[in-house]
PDB file of C-alpha atoms in Angstrom:
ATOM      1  CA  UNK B   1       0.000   0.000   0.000  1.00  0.00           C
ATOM      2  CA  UNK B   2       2.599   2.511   0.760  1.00  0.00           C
ATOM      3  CA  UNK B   3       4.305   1.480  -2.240  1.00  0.00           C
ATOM      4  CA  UNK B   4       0.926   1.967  -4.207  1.00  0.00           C
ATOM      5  CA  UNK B   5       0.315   5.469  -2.695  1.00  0.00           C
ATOM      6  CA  UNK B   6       3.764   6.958  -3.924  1.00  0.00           C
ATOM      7  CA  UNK B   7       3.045   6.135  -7.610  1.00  0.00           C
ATOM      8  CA  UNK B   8       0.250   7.672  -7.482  1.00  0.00           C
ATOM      9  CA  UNK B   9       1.120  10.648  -5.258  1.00  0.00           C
ATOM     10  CA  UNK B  10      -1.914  10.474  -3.111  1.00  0.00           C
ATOM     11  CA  UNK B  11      -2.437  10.543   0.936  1.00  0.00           C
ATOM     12  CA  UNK B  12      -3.977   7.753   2.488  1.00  0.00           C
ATOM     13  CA  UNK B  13      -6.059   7.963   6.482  1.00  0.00           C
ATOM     14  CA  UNK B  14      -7.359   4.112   7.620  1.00  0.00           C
ATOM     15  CA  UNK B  15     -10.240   3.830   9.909  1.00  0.00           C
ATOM     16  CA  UNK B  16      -9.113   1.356  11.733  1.00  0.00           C
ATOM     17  CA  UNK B  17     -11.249  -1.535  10.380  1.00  0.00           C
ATOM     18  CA  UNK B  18     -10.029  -5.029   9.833  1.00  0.00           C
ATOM     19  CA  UNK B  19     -10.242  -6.583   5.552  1.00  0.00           C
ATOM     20  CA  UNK B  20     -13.097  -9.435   5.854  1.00  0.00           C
ATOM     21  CA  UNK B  21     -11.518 -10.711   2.798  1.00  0.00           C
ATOM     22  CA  UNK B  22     -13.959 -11.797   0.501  1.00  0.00           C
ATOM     23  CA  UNK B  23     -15.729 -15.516   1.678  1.00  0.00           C
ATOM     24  CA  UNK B  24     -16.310 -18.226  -1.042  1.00  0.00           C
ATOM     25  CA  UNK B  25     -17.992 -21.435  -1.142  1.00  0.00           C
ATOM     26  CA  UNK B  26     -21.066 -22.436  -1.144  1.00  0.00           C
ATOM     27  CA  UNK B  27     -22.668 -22.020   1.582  1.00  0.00           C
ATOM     28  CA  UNK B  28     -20.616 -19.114   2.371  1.00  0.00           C
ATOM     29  CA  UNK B  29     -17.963 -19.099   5.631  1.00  0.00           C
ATOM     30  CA  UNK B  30     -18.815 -16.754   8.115  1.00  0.00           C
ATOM     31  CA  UNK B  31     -16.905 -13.557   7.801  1.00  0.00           C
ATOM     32  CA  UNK B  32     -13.646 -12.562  10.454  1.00  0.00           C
ATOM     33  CA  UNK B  33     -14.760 -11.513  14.044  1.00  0.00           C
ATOM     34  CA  UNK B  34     -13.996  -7.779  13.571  1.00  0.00           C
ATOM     35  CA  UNK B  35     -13.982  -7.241   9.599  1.00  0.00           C
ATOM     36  CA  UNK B  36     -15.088  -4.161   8.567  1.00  0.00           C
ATOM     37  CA  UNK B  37     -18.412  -5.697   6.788  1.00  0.00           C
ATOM     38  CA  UNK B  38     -19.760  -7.107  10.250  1.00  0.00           C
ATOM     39  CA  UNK B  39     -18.926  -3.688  12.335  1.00  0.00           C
ATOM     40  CA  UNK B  40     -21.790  -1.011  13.063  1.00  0.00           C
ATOM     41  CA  UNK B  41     -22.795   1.137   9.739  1.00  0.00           C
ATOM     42  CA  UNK B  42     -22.837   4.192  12.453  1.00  0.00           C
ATOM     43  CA  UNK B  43     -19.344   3.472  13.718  1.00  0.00           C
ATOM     44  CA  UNK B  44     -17.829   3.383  10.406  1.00  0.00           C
ATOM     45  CA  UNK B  45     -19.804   6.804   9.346  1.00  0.00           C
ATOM     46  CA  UNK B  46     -18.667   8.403  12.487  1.00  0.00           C
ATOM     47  CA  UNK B  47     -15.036   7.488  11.344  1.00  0.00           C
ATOM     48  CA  UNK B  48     -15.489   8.751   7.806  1.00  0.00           C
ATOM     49  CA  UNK B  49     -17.241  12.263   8.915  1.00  0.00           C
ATOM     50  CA  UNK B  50     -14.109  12.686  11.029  1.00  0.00           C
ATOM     51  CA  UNK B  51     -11.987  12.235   8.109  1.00  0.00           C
ATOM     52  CA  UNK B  52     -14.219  14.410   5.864  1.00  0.00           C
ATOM     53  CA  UNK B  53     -14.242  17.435   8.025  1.00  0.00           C
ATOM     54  CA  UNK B  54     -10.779  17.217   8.308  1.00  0.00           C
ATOM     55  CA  UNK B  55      -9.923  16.726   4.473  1.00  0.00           C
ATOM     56  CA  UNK B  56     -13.240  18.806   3.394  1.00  0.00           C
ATOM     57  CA  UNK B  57     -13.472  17.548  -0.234  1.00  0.00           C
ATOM     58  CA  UNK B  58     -16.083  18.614  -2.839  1.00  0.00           C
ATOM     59  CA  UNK B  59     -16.272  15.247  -4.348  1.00  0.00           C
ATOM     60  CA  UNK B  60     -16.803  11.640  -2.952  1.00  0.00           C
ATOM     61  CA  UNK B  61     -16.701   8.475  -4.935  1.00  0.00           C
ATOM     62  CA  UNK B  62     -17.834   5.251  -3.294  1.00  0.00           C
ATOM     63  CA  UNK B  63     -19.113   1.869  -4.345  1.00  0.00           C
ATOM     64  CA  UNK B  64     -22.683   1.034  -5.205  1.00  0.00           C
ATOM     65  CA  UNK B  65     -25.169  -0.697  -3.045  1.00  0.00           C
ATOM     66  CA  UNK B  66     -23.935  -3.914  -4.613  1.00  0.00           C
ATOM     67  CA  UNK B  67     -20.246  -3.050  -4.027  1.00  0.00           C
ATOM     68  CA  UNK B  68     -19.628  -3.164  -7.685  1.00  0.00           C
ATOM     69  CA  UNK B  69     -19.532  -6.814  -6.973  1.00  0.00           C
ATOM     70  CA  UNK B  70     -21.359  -8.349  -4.210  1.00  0.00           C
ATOM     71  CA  UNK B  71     -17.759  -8.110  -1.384  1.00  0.00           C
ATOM     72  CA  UNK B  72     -19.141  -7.498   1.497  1.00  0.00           C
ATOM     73  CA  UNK B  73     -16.576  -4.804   2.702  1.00  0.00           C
ATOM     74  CA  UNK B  74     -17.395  -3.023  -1.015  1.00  0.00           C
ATOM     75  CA  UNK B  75     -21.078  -2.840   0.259  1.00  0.00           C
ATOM     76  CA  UNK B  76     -20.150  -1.794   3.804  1.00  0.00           C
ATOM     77  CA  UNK B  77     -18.021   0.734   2.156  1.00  0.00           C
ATOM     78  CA  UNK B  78     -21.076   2.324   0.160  1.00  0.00           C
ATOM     79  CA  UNK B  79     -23.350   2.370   3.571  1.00  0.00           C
ATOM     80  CA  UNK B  80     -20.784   4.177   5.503  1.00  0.00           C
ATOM     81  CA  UNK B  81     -20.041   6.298   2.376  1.00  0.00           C
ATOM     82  CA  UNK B  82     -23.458   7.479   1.927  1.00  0.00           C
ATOM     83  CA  UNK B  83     -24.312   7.815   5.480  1.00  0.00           C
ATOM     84  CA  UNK B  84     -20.920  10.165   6.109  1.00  0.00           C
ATOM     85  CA  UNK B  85     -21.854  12.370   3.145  1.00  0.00           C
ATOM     86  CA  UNK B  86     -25.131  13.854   4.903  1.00  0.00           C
ATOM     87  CA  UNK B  87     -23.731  13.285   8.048  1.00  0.00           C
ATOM     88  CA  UNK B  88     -20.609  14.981   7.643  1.00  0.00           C
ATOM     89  CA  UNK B  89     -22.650  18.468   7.065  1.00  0.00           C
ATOM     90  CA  UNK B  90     -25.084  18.009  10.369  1.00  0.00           C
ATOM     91  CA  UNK B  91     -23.625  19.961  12.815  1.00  0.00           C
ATOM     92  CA  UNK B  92     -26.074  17.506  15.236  1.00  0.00           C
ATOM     93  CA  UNK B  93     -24.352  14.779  13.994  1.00  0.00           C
ATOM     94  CA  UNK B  94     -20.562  13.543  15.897  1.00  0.00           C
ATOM     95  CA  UNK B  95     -20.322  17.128  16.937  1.00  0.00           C
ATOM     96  CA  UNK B  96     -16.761  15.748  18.305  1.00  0.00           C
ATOM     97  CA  UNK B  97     -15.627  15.062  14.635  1.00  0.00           C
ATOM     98  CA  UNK B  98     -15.195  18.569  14.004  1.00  0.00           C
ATOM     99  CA  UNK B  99     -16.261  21.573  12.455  1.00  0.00           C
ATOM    100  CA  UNK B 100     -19.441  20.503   9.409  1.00  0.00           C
ATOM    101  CA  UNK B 101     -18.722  19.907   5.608  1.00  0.00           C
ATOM    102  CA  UNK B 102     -20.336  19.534   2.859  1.00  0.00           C
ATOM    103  CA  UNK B 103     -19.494  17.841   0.094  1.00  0.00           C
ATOM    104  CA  UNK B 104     -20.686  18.702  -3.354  1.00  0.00           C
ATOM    105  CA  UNK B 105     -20.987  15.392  -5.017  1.00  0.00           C
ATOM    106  CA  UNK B 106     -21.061  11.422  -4.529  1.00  0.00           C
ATOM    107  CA  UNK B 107     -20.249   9.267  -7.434  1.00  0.00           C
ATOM    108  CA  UNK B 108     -20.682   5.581  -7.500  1.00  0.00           C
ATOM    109  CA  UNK B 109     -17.794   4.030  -9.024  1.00  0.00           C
ATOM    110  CA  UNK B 110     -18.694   1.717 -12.386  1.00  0.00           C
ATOM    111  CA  UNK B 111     -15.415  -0.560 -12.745  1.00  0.00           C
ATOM    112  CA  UNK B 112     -16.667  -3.199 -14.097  1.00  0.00           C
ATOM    113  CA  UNK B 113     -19.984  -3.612 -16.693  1.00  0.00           C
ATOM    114  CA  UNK B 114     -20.837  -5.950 -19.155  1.00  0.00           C
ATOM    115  CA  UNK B 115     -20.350  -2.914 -21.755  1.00  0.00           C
ATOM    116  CA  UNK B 116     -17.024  -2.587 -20.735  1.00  0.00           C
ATOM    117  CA  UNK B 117     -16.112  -6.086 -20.908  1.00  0.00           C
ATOM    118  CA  UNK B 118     -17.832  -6.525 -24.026  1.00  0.00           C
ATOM    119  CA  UNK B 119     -15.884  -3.840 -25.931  1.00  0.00           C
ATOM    120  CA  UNK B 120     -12.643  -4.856 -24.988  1.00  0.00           C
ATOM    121  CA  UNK B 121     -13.760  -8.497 -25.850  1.00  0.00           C
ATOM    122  CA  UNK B 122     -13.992  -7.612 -29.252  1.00  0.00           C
ATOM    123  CA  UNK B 123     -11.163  -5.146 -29.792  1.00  0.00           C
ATOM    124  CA  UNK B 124      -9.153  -8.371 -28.543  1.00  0.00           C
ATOM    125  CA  UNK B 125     -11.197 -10.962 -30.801  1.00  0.00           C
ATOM    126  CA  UNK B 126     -11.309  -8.835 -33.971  1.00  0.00           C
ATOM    127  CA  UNK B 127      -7.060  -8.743 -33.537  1.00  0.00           C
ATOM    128  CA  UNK B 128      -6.709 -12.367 -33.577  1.00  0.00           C
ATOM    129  CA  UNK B 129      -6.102 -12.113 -29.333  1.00  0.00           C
ATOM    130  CA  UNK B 130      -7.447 -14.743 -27.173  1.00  0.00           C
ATOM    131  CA  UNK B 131      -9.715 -13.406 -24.826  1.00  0.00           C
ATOM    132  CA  UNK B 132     -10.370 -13.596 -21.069  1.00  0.00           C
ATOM    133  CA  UNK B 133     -13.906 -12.083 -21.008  1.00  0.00           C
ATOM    134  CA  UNK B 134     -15.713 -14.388 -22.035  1.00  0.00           C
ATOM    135  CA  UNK B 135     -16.984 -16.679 -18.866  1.00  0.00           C
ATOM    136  CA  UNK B 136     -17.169 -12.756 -17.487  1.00  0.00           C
ATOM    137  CA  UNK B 137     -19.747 -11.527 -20.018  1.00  0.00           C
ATOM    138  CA  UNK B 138     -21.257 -14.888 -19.835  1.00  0.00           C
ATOM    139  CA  UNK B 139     -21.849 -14.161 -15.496  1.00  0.00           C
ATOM    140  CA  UNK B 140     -22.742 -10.819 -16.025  1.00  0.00           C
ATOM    141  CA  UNK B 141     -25.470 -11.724 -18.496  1.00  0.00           C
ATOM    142  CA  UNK B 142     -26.475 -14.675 -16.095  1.00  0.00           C
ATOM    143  CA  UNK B 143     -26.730 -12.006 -12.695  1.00  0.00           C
ATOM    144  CA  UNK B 144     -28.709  -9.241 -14.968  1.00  0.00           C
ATOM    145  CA  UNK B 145     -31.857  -9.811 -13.282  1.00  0.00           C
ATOM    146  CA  UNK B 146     -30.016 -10.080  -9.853  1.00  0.00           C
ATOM    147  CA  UNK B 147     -28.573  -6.628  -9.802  1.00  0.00           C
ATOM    148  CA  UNK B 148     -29.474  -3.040 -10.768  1.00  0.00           C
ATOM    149  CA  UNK B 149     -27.477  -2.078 -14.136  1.00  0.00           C
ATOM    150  CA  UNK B 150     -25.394   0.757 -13.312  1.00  0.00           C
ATOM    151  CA  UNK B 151     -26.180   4.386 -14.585  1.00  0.00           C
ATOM    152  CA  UNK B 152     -23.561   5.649 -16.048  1.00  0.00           C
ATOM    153  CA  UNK B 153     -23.486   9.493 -16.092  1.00  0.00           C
ATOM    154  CA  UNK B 154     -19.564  10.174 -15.959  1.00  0.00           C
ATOM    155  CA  UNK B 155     -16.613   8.947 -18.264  1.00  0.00           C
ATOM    156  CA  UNK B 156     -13.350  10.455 -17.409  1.00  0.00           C
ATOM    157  CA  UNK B 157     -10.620   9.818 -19.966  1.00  0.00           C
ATOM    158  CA  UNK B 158      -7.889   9.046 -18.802  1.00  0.00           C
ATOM    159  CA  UNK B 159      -6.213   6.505 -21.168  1.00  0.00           C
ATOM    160  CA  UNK B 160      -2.800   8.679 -20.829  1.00  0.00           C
ATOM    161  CA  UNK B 161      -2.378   7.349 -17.155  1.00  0.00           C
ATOM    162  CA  UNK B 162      -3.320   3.757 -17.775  1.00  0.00           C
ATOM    163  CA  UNK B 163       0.657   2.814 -16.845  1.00  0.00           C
ATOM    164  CA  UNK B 164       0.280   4.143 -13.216  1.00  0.00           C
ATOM    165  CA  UNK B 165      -2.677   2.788 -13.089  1.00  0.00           C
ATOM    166  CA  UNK B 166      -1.417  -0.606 -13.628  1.00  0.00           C
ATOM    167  CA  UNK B 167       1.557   0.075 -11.341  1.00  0.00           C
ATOM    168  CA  UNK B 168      -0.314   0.908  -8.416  1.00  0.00           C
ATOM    169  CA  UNK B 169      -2.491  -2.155  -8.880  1.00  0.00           C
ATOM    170  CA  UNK B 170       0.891  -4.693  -9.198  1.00  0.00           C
ATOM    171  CA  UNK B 171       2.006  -2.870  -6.471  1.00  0.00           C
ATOM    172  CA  UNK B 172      -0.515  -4.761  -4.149  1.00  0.00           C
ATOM    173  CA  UNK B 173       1.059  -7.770  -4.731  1.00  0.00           C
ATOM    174  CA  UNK B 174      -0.545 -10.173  -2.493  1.00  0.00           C
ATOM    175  CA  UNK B 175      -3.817  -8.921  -4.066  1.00  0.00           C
ATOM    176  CA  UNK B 176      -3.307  -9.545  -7.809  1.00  0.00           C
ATOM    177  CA  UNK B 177      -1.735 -11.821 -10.264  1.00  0.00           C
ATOM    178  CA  UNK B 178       0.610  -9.788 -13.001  1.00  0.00           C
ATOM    179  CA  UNK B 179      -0.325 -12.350 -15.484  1.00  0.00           C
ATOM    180  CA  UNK B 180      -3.915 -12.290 -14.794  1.00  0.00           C
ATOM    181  CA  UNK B 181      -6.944 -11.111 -17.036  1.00  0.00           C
ATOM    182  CA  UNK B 182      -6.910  -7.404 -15.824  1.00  0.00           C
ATOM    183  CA  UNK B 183      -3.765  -7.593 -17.834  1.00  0.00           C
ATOM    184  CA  UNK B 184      -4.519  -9.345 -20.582  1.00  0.00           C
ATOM    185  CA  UNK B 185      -5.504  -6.658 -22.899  1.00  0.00           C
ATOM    186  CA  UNK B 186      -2.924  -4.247 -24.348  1.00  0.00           C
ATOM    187  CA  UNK B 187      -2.573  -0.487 -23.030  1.00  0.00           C
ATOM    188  CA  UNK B 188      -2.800   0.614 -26.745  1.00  0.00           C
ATOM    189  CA  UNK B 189      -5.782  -1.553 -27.471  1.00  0.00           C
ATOM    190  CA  UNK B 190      -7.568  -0.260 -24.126  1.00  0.00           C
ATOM    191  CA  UNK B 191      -7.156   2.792 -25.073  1.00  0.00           C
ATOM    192  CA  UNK B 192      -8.838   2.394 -28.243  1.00  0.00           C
ATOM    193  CA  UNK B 193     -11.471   0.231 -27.196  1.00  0.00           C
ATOM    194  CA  UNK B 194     -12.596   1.864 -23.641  1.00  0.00           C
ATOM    195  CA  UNK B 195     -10.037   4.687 -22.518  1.00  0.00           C
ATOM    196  CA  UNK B 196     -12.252   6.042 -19.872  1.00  0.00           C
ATOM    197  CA  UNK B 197     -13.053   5.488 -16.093  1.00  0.00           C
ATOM    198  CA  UNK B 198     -16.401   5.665 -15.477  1.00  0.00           C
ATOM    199  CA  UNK B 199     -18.764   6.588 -12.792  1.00  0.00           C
ATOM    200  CA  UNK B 200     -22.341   7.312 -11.947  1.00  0.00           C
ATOM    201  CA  UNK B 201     -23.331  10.808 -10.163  1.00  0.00           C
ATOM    202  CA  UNK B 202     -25.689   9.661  -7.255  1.00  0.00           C
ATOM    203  CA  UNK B 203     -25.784  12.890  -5.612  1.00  0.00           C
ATOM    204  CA  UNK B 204     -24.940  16.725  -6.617  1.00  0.00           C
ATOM    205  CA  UNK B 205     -25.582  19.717  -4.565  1.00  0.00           C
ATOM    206  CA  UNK B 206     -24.350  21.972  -7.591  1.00  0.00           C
ATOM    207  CA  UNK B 207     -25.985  22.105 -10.960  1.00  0.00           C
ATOM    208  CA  UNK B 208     -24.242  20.050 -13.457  1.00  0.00           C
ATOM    209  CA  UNK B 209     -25.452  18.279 -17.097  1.00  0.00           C
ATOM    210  CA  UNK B 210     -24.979  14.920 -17.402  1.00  0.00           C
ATOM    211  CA  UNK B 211     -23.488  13.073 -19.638  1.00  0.00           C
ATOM    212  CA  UNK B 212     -20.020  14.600 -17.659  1.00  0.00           C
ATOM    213  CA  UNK B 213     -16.593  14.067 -18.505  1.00  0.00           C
ATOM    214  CA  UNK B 214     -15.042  15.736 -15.416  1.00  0.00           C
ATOM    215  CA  UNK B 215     -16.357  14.541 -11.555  1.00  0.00           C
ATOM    216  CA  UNK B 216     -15.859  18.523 -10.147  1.00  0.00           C
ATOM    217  CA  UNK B 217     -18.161  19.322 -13.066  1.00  0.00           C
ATOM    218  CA  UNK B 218     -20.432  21.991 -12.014  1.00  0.00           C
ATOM    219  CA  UNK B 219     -18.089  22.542  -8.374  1.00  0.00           C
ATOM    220  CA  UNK B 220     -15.289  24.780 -10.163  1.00  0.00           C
ATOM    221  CA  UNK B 221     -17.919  27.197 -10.786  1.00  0.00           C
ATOM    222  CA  UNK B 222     -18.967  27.451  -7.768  1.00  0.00           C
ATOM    223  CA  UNK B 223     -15.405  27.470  -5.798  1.00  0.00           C
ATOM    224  CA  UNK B 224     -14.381  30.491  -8.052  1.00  0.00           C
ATOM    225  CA  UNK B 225     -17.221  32.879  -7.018  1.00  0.00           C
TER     226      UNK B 225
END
């Protein structure tokens, strides 16, 4: 993690919570005494207003109520997430956080969809490039009906930082495999196919249009004046 955090120049506060790591099998194990996904919704938002009155950002991205895939500390993470952006302004609410803030705008996160799969499936298929999206469109297709398709509003480009991208992932090395799928397709053919992260605007307390291409749409405007 600290390696992760220097490529990509960023600062990093944890709350204190424990991974649950994510529980396979069928039934499912119980999760880890502790984890974050079995600890009180109101502890962790009382953690994450104390952060965001002391950072006091205008924009917030989180996961979706499905986590962006059903990981239980993914879907914790969007409860605290949404309950710390109101919270974080209530001057009622963990007055010993400090002093209220508002944030402008929560974004879910949209990492992974069957449209984005899909396109890169084909950029690799049409270039003679075996493919390992398949079984994933395949699952995505099968859980339609189990999950609510994500609304994308927001597509940031931002094919020319794919490389630290992909260096802050590898940095997490006990986390992902360097010769695994999310590798598997060519920077030049990603950036082709599907250059863009994208993201879908679940809140905003400042007018903006949507379709975006920028997540402080509509709060640059408003810092200026």
């Amino acid at each position: 993690m600290d390696h992760a955090r220097e490529i990509l120049g960023v600062r990093q506060h944890w709350l204190g919570f424990v991974d649950s790591g994510l529980p396979e099998g069928d039934p499912l194990p119980p999760l880890p005494d502790g984890c974050f996904a079995l600890a009180p919704v109101e502890e962790g938002v009382r953690r994450l207003v104390k952060e965001i009155r002391s950072f006091r950002p205008h924009v917030i991205t989180t996961y979706d109520e499905n986590g962006g895939y059903p990981h239980p500390d993914h879907i914790r993470c969007h409860e605290v997430s949404v309950g710390a952006f109101d919270a974080a302004a209530d001057p009622g609410a963990h007055p010993d956080a400090g002093e209220p803030w508002q944030p402008l705008k929560l974004y879910y996160d949209v990492g992974f969809s069957f449209e984005r799969f899909d396109a890169l499936h084909s950029a690799l298929i049409e270039r003679g490039i075996e493919s390992p999206f398949e079984e994933r469109r395949k699952r995505f297709q099968e859980m339609a009906d189990k999950f609510r398709a994500p609304n994308v509003t927001t597509r940031v480009n931002v094919g020319d930082w794919f490389e630290r991208r992909d260096a802050a992932l590898l940095a997490h090395a006990t986390q992902v495999d360097p010769k695994g799928w999310f590798f598997a397709v060519p920077l030049e053919i990603q950036r082709e196919a599907w250059p863009t992260e994208d993201f879908e605007l679940a809140r905003s307390l400042v007018d903006s249009t949507v379709p975006e291409d920028d997540l402080f749409a509509g709060v640059r405007e408003l810092v200026q004046a």
